[in-house]
PDB file of C-alpha atoms in Angstrom:
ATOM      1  CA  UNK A   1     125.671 127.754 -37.993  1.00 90.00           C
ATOM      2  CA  UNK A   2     123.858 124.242 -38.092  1.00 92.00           C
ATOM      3  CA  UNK A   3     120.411 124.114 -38.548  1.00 92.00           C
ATOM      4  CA  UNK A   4     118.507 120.816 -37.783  1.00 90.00           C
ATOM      5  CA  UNK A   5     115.084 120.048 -38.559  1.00 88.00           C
ATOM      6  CA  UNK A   6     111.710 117.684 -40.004  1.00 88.00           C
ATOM      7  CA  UNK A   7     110.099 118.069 -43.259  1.00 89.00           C
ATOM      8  CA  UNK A   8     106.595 116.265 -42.988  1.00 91.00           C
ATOM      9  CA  UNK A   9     104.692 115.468 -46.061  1.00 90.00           C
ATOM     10  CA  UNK A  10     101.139 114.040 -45.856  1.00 91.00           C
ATOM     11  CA  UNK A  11     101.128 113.194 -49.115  1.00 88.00           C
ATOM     12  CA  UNK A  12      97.212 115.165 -49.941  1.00 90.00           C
ATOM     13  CA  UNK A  13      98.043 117.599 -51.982  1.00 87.00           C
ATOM     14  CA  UNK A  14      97.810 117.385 -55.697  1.00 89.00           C
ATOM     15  CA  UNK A  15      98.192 120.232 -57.495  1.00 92.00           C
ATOM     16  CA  UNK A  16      98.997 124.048 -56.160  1.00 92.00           C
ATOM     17  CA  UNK A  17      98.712 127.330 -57.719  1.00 95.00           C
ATOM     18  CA  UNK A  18     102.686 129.197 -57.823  1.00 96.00           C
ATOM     19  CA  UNK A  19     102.970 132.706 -57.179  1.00 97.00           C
ATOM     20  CA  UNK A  20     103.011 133.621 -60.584  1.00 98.00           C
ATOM     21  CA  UNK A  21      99.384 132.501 -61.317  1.00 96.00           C
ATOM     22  CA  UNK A  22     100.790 128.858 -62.819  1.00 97.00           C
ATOM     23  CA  UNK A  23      98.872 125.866 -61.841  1.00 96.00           C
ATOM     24  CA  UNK A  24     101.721 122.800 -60.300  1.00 96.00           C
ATOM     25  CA  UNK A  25     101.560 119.366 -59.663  1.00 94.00           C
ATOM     26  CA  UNK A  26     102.938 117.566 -56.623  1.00 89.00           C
ATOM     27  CA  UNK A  27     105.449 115.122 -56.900  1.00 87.00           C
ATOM     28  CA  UNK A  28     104.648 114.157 -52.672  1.00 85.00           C
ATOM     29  CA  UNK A  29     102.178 111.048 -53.541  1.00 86.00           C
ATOM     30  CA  UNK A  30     102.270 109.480 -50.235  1.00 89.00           C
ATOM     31  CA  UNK A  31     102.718 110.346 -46.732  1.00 92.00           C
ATOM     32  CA  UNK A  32     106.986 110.863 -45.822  1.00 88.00           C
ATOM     33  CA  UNK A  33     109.213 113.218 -43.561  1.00 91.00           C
ATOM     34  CA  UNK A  34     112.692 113.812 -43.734  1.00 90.00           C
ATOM     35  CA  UNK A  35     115.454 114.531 -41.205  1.00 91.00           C
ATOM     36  CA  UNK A  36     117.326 117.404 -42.477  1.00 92.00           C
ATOM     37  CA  UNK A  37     120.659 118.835 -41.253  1.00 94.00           C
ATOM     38  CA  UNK A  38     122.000 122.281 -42.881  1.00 96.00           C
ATOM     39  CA  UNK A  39     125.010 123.927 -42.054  1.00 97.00           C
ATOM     40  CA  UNK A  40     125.961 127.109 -43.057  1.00 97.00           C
ATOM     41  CA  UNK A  41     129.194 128.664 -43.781  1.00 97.00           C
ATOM     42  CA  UNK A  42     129.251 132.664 -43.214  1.00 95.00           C
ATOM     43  CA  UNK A  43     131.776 134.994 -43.732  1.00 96.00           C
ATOM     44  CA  UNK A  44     131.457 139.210 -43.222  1.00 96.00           C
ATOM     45  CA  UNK A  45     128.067 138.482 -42.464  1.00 94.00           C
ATOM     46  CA  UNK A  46     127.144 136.368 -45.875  1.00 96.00           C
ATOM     47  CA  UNK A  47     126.786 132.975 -46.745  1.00 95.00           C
ATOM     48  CA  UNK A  48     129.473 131.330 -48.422  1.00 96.00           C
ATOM     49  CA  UNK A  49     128.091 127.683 -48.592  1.00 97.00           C
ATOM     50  CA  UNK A  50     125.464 125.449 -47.514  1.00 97.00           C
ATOM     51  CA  UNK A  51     125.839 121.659 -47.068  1.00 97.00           C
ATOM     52  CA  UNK A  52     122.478 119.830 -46.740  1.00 96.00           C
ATOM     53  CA  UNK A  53     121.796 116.318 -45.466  1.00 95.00           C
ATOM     54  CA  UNK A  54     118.386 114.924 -46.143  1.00 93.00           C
ATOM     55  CA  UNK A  55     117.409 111.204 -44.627  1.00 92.00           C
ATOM     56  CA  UNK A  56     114.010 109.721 -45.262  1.00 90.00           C
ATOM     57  CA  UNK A  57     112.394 108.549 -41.840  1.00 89.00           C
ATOM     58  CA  UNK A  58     108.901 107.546 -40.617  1.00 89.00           C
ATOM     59  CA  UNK A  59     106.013 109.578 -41.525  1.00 90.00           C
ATOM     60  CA  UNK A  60     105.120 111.900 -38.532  1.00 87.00           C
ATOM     61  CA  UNK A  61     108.349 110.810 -36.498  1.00 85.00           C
ATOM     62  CA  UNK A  62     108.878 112.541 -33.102  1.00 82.00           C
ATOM     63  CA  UNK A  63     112.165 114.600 -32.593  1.00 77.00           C
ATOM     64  CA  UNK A  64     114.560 113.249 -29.918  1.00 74.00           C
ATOM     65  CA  UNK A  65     115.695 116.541 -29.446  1.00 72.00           C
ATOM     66  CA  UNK A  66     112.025 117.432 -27.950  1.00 70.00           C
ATOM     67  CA  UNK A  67     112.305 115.877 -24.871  1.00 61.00           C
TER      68      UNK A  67
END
C-alpha cells in the first residue's frame, strides 16, 4: 500500500501539554510542509515494513494530485 500525503506546519505553536500531563516544547519555529510518501509492506494482514520519504516544500503548497 502507498500512502501519499502533506504535513503543514505554521510554525505558532510553542509549547504543548503530552498525554501524560508533561509540558513539551516545539522544535517547528517557522512556517514549513513536507511531501511525504509511505509505503507499506503487509503480509497475513500485518505490517512488515514501512519506508518513508519526507521532502521539504513551500509552506502551504497545493497538491497536484487535487485537481
Amino acid at each position: 500500500m502507498l500512502a501519499v500525503g502533506f504535513i503543514d506546519h505554521s510554525g505558532k505553536l510553542g509549547t504543548y501539554k503530552l498525554t501524560d500531563g508533561r509540558t513539551a516544547e516545539s522544535p517547528v519555529r517557522r512556517p514549513h510542509s513536507f511531501h511525504l510518501m509511505e509505503l507499506f509492506k503487509v503480509v497475513d494482514g500485518k505490517l512488515r515494513q514501512i519506508e518513508a520519504v519526507f521532502i521539504a516544500v513551500p509552506y502551504n503548497m497545493p497538491s497536484p494530485w487535487d485537481h
